[in-house]
């Protein structure tokens, strides 16, 4: 079952699980995935936590204690989510130690309502790093315009970051620039750059979902023939940008100071269109120095029937550019699509967070001790 996942790991792709719940931790499932399925990291987001806490078990005792203490709902959520991240980080600690800090990572996201507020994002990132208090944590900061200076400041303070919600090549370059600026700041402050890590979460499947919808609306044979090509092309061109930036003179100076490259992380790799191979966003994006964070269904599909045949990104850049150019010529605006996806991404995470607030508040009221 694990041969395809082992081949993927051998090609330099770090396999992370895009899911976390207390039940997954306490049942031993997470440890099992690390041991048997080559999983070396975990990512979370507001939607994942909302699902886990609203529908999962294992939280009632902590919620009862929090209700007894009469904490605010915001504090309750942070106590619950940081407890899960801390426990997952402890389970992954041997991987972290074995890979010199590159993997064995668990991500936790800043409050998505702060996505357009730089200073509040910085303050929240510092607070989360302090609350979790594990060296193998990554603080997730969205790649909004307000997020970019926050990334620089947080990296500059020596806090490792997972930059999330990247859809466009232009914004991805800005993210890498923000990371390098943060490393330069950290270096000037005398920090040990070898201890600072980052990944850049480049979203995949949602690009096809939106562009395919527009190609269907055009309806020509040419348009239909381009369906399912945009997301992989976009990600492959992102890897080209990664190779360029991390072979530049600016990077060379940081490399001498033992800085770590910011790895591209393929996010949103669950295939949403049943007409496509369910492993497409894994097997078509195999390249060294990348991370693929998979929902469990995608992890299982790859283990079961994924065909990993080596690097599938090298030598594809001309075709990738040609595919995106052909889509643009049909009148599908790349800039419009990626901005829409960023806006929707922030809105969806914010909506999930508000759902989490509401459901947690209801639980706190239900479990509150009666007065008297």
Short mmCIF file of C-alpha atoms in Angstrom, two decimals:
data_model
loop_
_atom_site.label_atom_id
_atom_site.label_comp_id
_atom_site.label_asym_id
_atom_site.label_seq_id
_atom_site.Cartn_x
_atom_site.Cartn_y
_atom_site.Cartn_z
CA UNK A 1 0.00 0.00 0.00
CA UNK A 2 2.78 2.45 0.75
CA UNK A 3 5.05 1.93 -2.26
CA UNK A 4 3.72 4.97 -4.16
CA UNK A 5 4.04 7.14 -1.07
CA UNK A 6 7.59 5.93 -0.49
CA UNK A 7 8.46 6.69 -4.12
CA UNK A 8 6.95 10.14 -3.68
CA UNK A 9 9.08 10.72 -0.58
CA UNK A 10 12.16 9.41 -2.38
CA UNK A 11 11.57 12.00 -5.13
CA UNK A 12 11.89 14.76 -2.53
CA UNK A 13 8.20 15.40 -1.90
CA UNK A 14 7.30 15.76 1.78
CA UNK A 15 3.88 14.21 2.47
CA UNK A 16 1.80 16.22 4.93
CA UNK A 17 -1.74 15.46 6.06
CA UNK A 18 -4.28 18.24 5.57
CA UNK A 19 -6.40 17.37 8.59
CA UNK A 20 -6.26 17.30 12.37
CA UNK A 21 -8.65 16.38 15.17
CA UNK A 22 -8.31 15.30 18.79
CA UNK A 23 -9.68 11.87 17.91
CA UNK A 24 -6.96 11.44 15.28
CA UNK A 25 -4.38 12.24 17.96
CA UNK A 26 -5.76 10.18 20.86
CA UNK A 27 -6.68 7.12 18.77
CA UNK A 28 -3.11 6.71 17.57
CA UNK A 29 -4.17 7.31 13.95
CA UNK A 30 -1.76 10.20 13.42
CA UNK A 31 1.16 8.16 14.77
CA UNK A 32 0.09 5.29 12.51
CA UNK A 33 0.06 7.53 9.41
CA UNK A 34 3.56 8.75 10.28
CA UNK A 35 4.78 5.20 10.79
CA UNK A 36 3.08 3.52 7.82
CA UNK A 37 2.13 6.18 5.24
CA UNK A 38 5.25 8.39 5.18
CA UNK A 39 3.35 11.38 6.60
CA UNK A 40 5.87 13.92 7.93
CA UNK A 41 3.70 16.95 8.70
CA UNK A 42 0.18 18.21 9.41
CA UNK A 43 -1.66 21.31 8.24
CA UNK A 44 -4.80 22.78 9.73
CA UNK A 45 -7.10 25.62 8.77
CA UNK A 46 -10.27 27.16 10.23
CA UNK A 47 -12.49 24.79 8.20
CA UNK A 48 -10.66 21.73 9.54
CA UNK A 49 -10.97 22.90 13.15
CA UNK A 50 -14.63 23.82 12.67
CA UNK A 51 -15.38 20.32 11.43
CA UNK A 52 -13.32 18.62 14.15
CA UNK A 53 -14.75 20.53 17.09
CA UNK A 54 -18.33 20.73 15.84
CA UNK A 55 -18.66 17.09 14.82
CA UNK A 56 -15.82 15.28 16.53
CA UNK A 57 -15.63 13.88 20.02
CA UNK A 58 -12.92 14.24 22.61
CA UNK A 59 -13.53 17.91 23.39
CA UNK A 60 -16.29 17.71 26.00
CA UNK A 61 -14.09 17.55 29.11
CA UNK A 62 -12.00 20.54 28.05
CA UNK A 63 -15.13 22.46 27.03
CA UNK A 64 -16.67 21.67 30.43
CA UNK A 65 -13.59 23.01 32.21
CA UNK A 66 -13.58 26.14 30.04
CA UNK A 67 -17.28 26.68 30.67
CA UNK A 68 -16.71 26.35 34.42
CA UNK A 69 -13.97 28.98 34.20
CA UNK A 70 -16.33 31.22 32.19
CA UNK A 71 -13.73 32.00 29.55
CA UNK A 72 -14.67 33.90 26.42
CA UNK A 73 -15.48 31.91 23.30
CA UNK A 74 -12.36 33.30 21.55
CA UNK A 75 -10.15 32.15 24.41
CA UNK A 76 -11.86 28.76 24.46
CA UNK A 77 -11.17 28.19 20.76
CA UNK A 78 -7.53 29.15 21.15
CA UNK A 79 -7.12 26.84 24.16
CA UNK A 80 -8.69 23.94 22.25
CA UNK A 81 -6.91 24.41 18.92
CA UNK A 82 -3.49 25.07 20.42
CA UNK A 83 -3.85 21.97 22.60
CA UNK A 84 -4.42 19.85 19.48
CA UNK A 85 -1.51 21.46 17.65
CA UNK A 86 0.80 21.02 20.65
CA UNK A 87 -0.09 17.33 20.97
CA UNK A 88 0.34 16.74 17.22
CA UNK A 89 3.69 18.57 17.35
CA UNK A 90 4.85 16.25 20.13
CA UNK A 91 3.87 13.18 18.07
CA UNK A 92 5.80 14.57 15.09
CA UNK A 93 8.83 15.66 17.13
CA UNK A 94 10.98 12.63 16.16
CA UNK A 95 10.47 13.52 12.47
CA UNK A 96 11.40 17.14 13.21
CA UNK A 97 14.61 16.03 14.94
CA UNK A 98 15.49 13.53 12.20
CA UNK A 99 15.09 16.12 9.42
CA UNK A 100 16.88 19.00 11.17
CA UNK A 101 13.62 20.89 11.50
CA UNK A 102 12.52 20.71 7.90
CA UNK A 103 9.58 18.37 8.47
CA UNK A 104 7.71 17.10 11.52
CA UNK A 105 5.77 20.36 11.35
CA UNK A 106 2.24 21.29 12.44
CA UNK A 107 0.60 24.47 11.15
CA UNK A 108 -1.89 26.70 12.94
CA UNK A 109 -3.56 29.69 11.33
CA UNK A 110 -3.98 33.23 12.59
CA UNK A 111 -7.59 34.31 13.05
CA UNK A 112 -8.85 34.69 9.45
CA UNK A 113 -10.74 37.85 10.41
CA UNK A 114 -7.32 39.54 10.63
CA UNK A 115 -6.36 38.74 7.01
CA UNK A 116 -6.40 42.39 5.96
CA UNK A 117 -4.79 43.80 9.13
CA UNK A 118 -0.99 43.69 9.22
CA UNK A 119 -0.28 44.65 12.85
CA UNK A 120 -3.02 42.41 14.25
CA UNK A 121 -1.70 39.48 12.20
CA UNK A 122 1.81 40.03 13.60
CA UNK A 123 0.48 40.19 17.17
CA UNK A 124 -1.62 37.05 16.67
CA UNK A 125 1.32 35.14 15.14
CA UNK A 126 3.51 36.00 18.13
CA UNK A 127 0.75 34.96 20.53
CA UNK A 128 0.16 31.62 18.76
CA UNK A 129 3.88 30.81 18.73
CA UNK A 130 3.98 31.53 22.48
CA UNK A 131 0.79 29.56 23.23
CA UNK A 132 1.79 26.41 21.33
CA UNK A 133 5.41 26.70 22.48
CA UNK A 134 6.81 23.97 20.24
CA UNK A 135 9.77 24.49 17.88
CA UNK A 136 8.06 22.44 15.16
CA UNK A 137 5.09 24.77 14.77
CA UNK A 138 4.43 26.83 11.65
CA UNK A 139 2.20 29.89 11.99
CA UNK A 140 -0.07 30.24 8.96
CA UNK A 141 -0.37 33.77 7.56
CA UNK A 142 -2.51 34.45 4.46
CA UNK A 143 -0.76 35.89 1.41
CA UNK A 144 -3.02 38.95 1.24
CA UNK A 145 -1.44 42.34 0.59
CA UNK A 146 -1.67 43.05 4.32
CA UNK A 147 -0.17 39.64 5.03
CA UNK A 148 3.06 40.27 3.11
CA UNK A 149 4.65 42.78 5.56
CA UNK A 150 3.41 40.59 8.42
CA UNK A 151 5.33 37.64 6.94
CA UNK A 152 8.52 39.71 6.81
CA UNK A 153 8.12 40.91 10.40
CA UNK A 154 7.26 37.49 11.84
CA UNK A 155 10.12 35.73 10.00
CA UNK A 156 12.38 38.58 11.12
CA UNK A 157 11.53 37.68 14.72
CA UNK A 158 12.60 34.08 14.16
CA UNK A 159 9.10 32.57 13.99
CA UNK A 160 8.62 29.94 11.26
CA UNK A 161 5.72 30.59 8.87
CA UNK A 162 3.42 28.71 6.52
CA UNK A 163 2.18 31.30 4.01
CA UNK A 164 -1.29 30.29 2.88
CA UNK A 165 -3.87 31.15 0.21
CA UNK A 166 -1.45 31.76 -2.67
CA UNK A 167 -3.11 31.53 -6.09
CA UNK A 168 -1.18 33.78 -8.46
CA UNK A 169 2.39 33.68 -9.74
CA UNK A 170 2.82 37.40 -9.07
CA UNK A 171 1.71 37.06 -5.46
CA UNK A 172 3.91 33.98 -5.02
CA UNK A 173 6.96 36.01 -6.07
CA UNK A 174 5.92 38.70 -3.56
CA UNK A 175 5.69 36.00 -0.87
CA UNK A 176 9.21 34.77 -1.60
CA UNK A 177 10.42 38.37 -1.51
CA UNK A 178 8.71 38.87 1.87
CA UNK A 179 10.42 35.73 3.19
CA UNK A 180 13.87 36.81 2.01
CA UNK A 181 13.32 40.27 3.52
CA UNK A 182 12.38 38.58 6.81
CA UNK A 183 15.52 36.46 6.74
CA UNK A 184 17.62 39.56 6.08
CA UNK A 185 15.96 41.23 9.06
CA UNK A 186 16.60 38.18 11.24
CA UNK A 187 20.23 38.07 10.11
CA UNK A 188 20.70 41.75 10.98
CA UNK A 189 19.27 41.01 14.43
CA UNK A 190 21.82 38.24 14.93
CA UNK A 191 19.33 35.37 14.87
CA UNK A 192 20.29 31.83 13.80
CA UNK A 193 18.82 31.53 10.30
CA UNK A 194 19.18 27.75 10.30
CA UNK A 195 16.33 27.59 12.85
CA UNK A 196 13.85 29.56 10.71
CA UNK A 197 11.71 27.59 8.26
CA UNK A 198 8.88 28.43 5.89
CA UNK A 199 6.62 26.90 3.27
CA UNK A 200 4.54 28.75 0.69
CA UNK A 201 1.12 27.12 0.23
CA UNK A 202 0.24 27.40 -3.44
CA UNK A 203 -3.39 26.36 -3.96
CA UNK A 204 -4.12 23.98 -6.81
CA UNK A 205 -7.58 22.45 -7.31
CA UNK A 206 -9.57 25.64 -6.85
CA UNK A 207 -7.84 27.13 -9.91
CA UNK A 208 -9.25 24.36 -12.11
CA UNK A 209 -12.67 24.61 -10.48
CA UNK A 210 -13.01 28.31 -11.36
CA UNK A 211 -11.33 28.25 -14.77
CA UNK A 212 -13.16 25.08 -15.87
CA UNK A 213 -16.45 26.78 -15.01
CA UNK A 214 -15.52 29.67 -17.31
CA UNK A 215 -14.34 27.33 -20.07
CA UNK A 216 -17.67 25.47 -19.87
CA UNK A 217 -19.47 28.78 -20.28
CA UNK A 218 -17.49 29.45 -23.48
CA UNK A 219 -18.47 25.97 -24.63
CA UNK A 220 -16.31 25.56 -27.73
CA UNK A 221 -14.30 22.40 -28.42
CA UNK A 222 -11.12 24.40 -27.90
CA UNK A 223 -12.34 25.62 -24.51
CA UNK A 224 -13.38 22.14 -23.42
CA UNK A 225 -10.00 20.78 -24.52
CA UNK A 226 -8.27 23.11 -22.05
CA UNK A 227 -10.26 21.98 -19.02
CA UNK A 228 -8.21 20.49 -16.20
CA UNK A 229 -4.96 22.06 -17.40
CA UNK A 230 -4.81 25.43 -15.65
CA UNK A 231 -4.11 24.34 -12.07
CA UNK A 232 -1.18 22.05 -12.85
CA UNK A 233 0.26 24.59 -15.33
CA UNK A 234 0.00 27.35 -12.73
CA UNK A 235 1.73 25.25 -10.06
CA UNK A 236 4.49 24.16 -12.43
CA UNK A 237 5.23 27.78 -13.30
CA UNK A 238 5.30 28.53 -9.57
CA UNK A 239 8.04 25.91 -9.21
CA UNK A 240 9.93 27.61 -12.04
CA UNK A 241 9.72 30.88 -10.07
CA UNK A 242 10.93 29.05 -6.95
CA UNK A 243 13.97 27.74 -8.83
CA UNK A 244 14.77 31.24 -10.12
CA UNK A 245 14.49 33.01 -6.76
CA UNK A 246 16.45 30.38 -4.84
CA UNK A 247 19.32 30.44 -7.29
CA UNK A 248 19.67 34.24 -7.20
CA UNK A 249 22.57 36.28 -5.78
CA UNK A 250 20.26 37.58 -3.05
CA UNK A 251 19.56 34.04 -1.93
CA UNK A 252 23.23 33.04 -2.14
CA UNK A 253 24.09 35.58 0.57
CA UNK A 254 21.44 34.10 2.87
CA UNK A 255 22.41 30.56 1.96
CA UNK A 256 25.93 31.32 3.23
CA UNK A 257 24.33 32.27 6.54
CA UNK A 258 22.70 28.79 6.65
CA UNK A 259 19.20 29.97 5.79
CA UNK A 260 16.59 27.44 4.63
CA UNK A 261 14.77 27.65 1.33
CA UNK A 262 11.06 28.39 1.54
CA UNK A 263 9.60 25.22 0.04
CA UNK A 264 6.60 25.35 -2.28
CA UNK A 265 3.68 23.48 -0.70
CA UNK A 266 0.93 22.18 -2.97
CA UNK A 267 -2.32 22.87 -1.12
CA UNK A 268 -5.92 22.04 -1.99
CA UNK A 269 -4.80 18.83 -3.72
CA UNK A 270 -8.07 16.95 -3.39
CA UNK A 271 -9.55 16.56 -6.89
CA UNK A 272 -13.01 18.13 -7.04
CA UNK A 273 -14.05 17.02 -10.55
CA UNK A 274 -14.80 13.26 -10.70
CA UNK A 275 -13.86 13.31 -14.40
CA UNK A 276 -10.19 13.74 -13.39
CA UNK A 277 -7.80 11.21 -11.87
CA UNK A 278 -8.10 11.45 -8.09
CA UNK A 279 -4.31 11.60 -7.75
CA UNK A 280 -3.75 14.22 -10.46
CA UNK A 281 -2.58 17.01 -8.15
CA UNK A 282 -0.06 14.67 -6.56
CA UNK A 283 1.47 12.70 -9.43
CA UNK A 284 1.57 15.65 -11.85
CA UNK A 285 3.42 17.87 -9.35
CA UNK A 286 6.35 15.68 -8.30
CA UNK A 287 9.48 17.79 -7.84
CA UNK A 288 12.31 17.83 -5.30
CA UNK A 289 12.07 20.20 -2.37
CA UNK A 290 8.28 20.42 -2.37
CA UNK A 291 5.53 19.56 0.11
CA UNK A 292 2.18 18.05 -0.83
CA UNK A 293 -0.45 18.43 1.87
CA UNK A 294 -3.24 15.94 1.19
CA UNK A 295 -6.69 15.31 2.57
CA UNK A 296 -6.87 11.72 3.83
CA UNK A 297 -8.88 10.55 0.79
CA UNK A 298 -6.12 11.79 -1.55
CA UNK A 299 -3.44 10.20 0.63
CA UNK A 300 -5.26 6.86 0.47
CA UNK A 301 -5.84 7.13 -3.28
CA UNK A 302 -2.15 7.84 -3.88
CA UNK A 303 -1.13 4.91 -1.67
CA UNK A 304 -3.56 2.63 -3.47
CA UNK A 305 -3.05 3.49 -7.14
CA UNK A 306 -0.84 6.57 -7.51
CA UNK A 307 1.65 6.24 -10.36
CA UNK A 308 4.80 8.03 -9.25
CA UNK A 309 7.26 7.88 -12.13
CA UNK A 310 9.78 10.54 -11.14
CA UNK A 311 9.96 14.30 -11.55
CA UNK A 312 6.87 15.46 -13.48
CA UNK A 313 7.64 19.19 -13.31
CA UNK A 314 11.08 19.45 -14.97
CA UNK A 315 10.88 20.32 -18.65
CA UNK A 316 7.20 21.32 -18.53
CA UNK A 317 7.45 25.12 -18.28
CA UNK A 318 6.96 25.94 -21.98
CA UNK A 319 3.85 23.75 -22.18
CA UNK A 320 2.50 25.17 -18.92
CA UNK A 321 2.88 28.72 -20.21
CA UNK A 322 1.29 27.73 -23.52
CA UNK A 323 -1.73 26.26 -21.69
CA UNK A 324 -2.29 29.40 -19.62
CA UNK A 325 -1.81 31.60 -22.71
CA UNK A 326 -4.37 29.55 -24.65
CA UNK A 327 -6.89 29.95 -21.82
CA UNK A 328 -6.25 33.71 -21.71
CA UNK A 329 -6.79 33.99 -25.47
CA UNK A 330 -10.27 32.58 -25.02
CA UNK A 331 -11.09 35.53 -22.79
CA UNK A 332 -10.60 33.95 -19.36
CA UNK A 333 -8.82 36.57 -17.22
CA UNK A 334 -6.10 35.02 -15.06
CA UNK A 335 -5.89 38.11 -12.86
CA UNK A 336 -9.64 38.10 -12.29
CA UNK A 337 -9.65 34.39 -11.41
CA UNK A 338 -6.80 34.52 -8.90
CA UNK A 339 -8.15 37.62 -7.15
CA UNK A 340 -11.59 36.04 -6.90
CA UNK A 341 -10.07 32.86 -5.44
CA UNK A 342 -8.08 34.81 -2.85
CA UNK A 343 -11.17 36.79 -1.82
CA UNK A 344 -13.27 33.62 -1.63
CA UNK A 345 -10.55 31.79 0.30
CA UNK A 346 -10.43 34.47 2.99
CA UNK A 347 -14.24 34.60 3.12
CA UNK A 348 -14.58 30.81 3.43
CA UNK A 349 -12.05 30.60 6.27
CA UNK A 350 -13.71 33.54 8.01
CA UNK A 351 -17.15 31.91 7.65
CA UNK A 352 -15.77 28.64 9.07
CA UNK A 353 -14.23 30.52 11.98
CA UNK A 354 -17.54 32.26 12.73
CA UNK A 355 -19.32 28.87 12.56
CA UNK A 356 -16.71 27.56 15.01
CA UNK A 357 -17.29 30.53 17.32
CA UNK A 358 -21.03 29.99 17.26
CA UNK A 359 -20.96 26.23 17.80
CA UNK A 360 -18.34 26.54 20.58
CA UNK A 361 -20.35 29.27 22.28
CA UNK A 362 -23.41 27.02 22.22
CA UNK A 363 -21.40 24.17 23.78
CA UNK A 364 -20.01 26.45 26.50
CA UNK A 365 -23.55 27.54 27.41
CA UNK A 366 -24.79 23.94 27.44
CA UNK A 367 -21.98 22.77 29.68
CA UNK A 368 -21.91 25.79 32.01
CA UNK A 369 -22.59 24.87 35.65
CA UNK A 370 -25.92 26.07 37.00
CA UNK A 371 -25.71 29.06 39.32
CA UNK A 372 -26.26 28.60 43.00
#
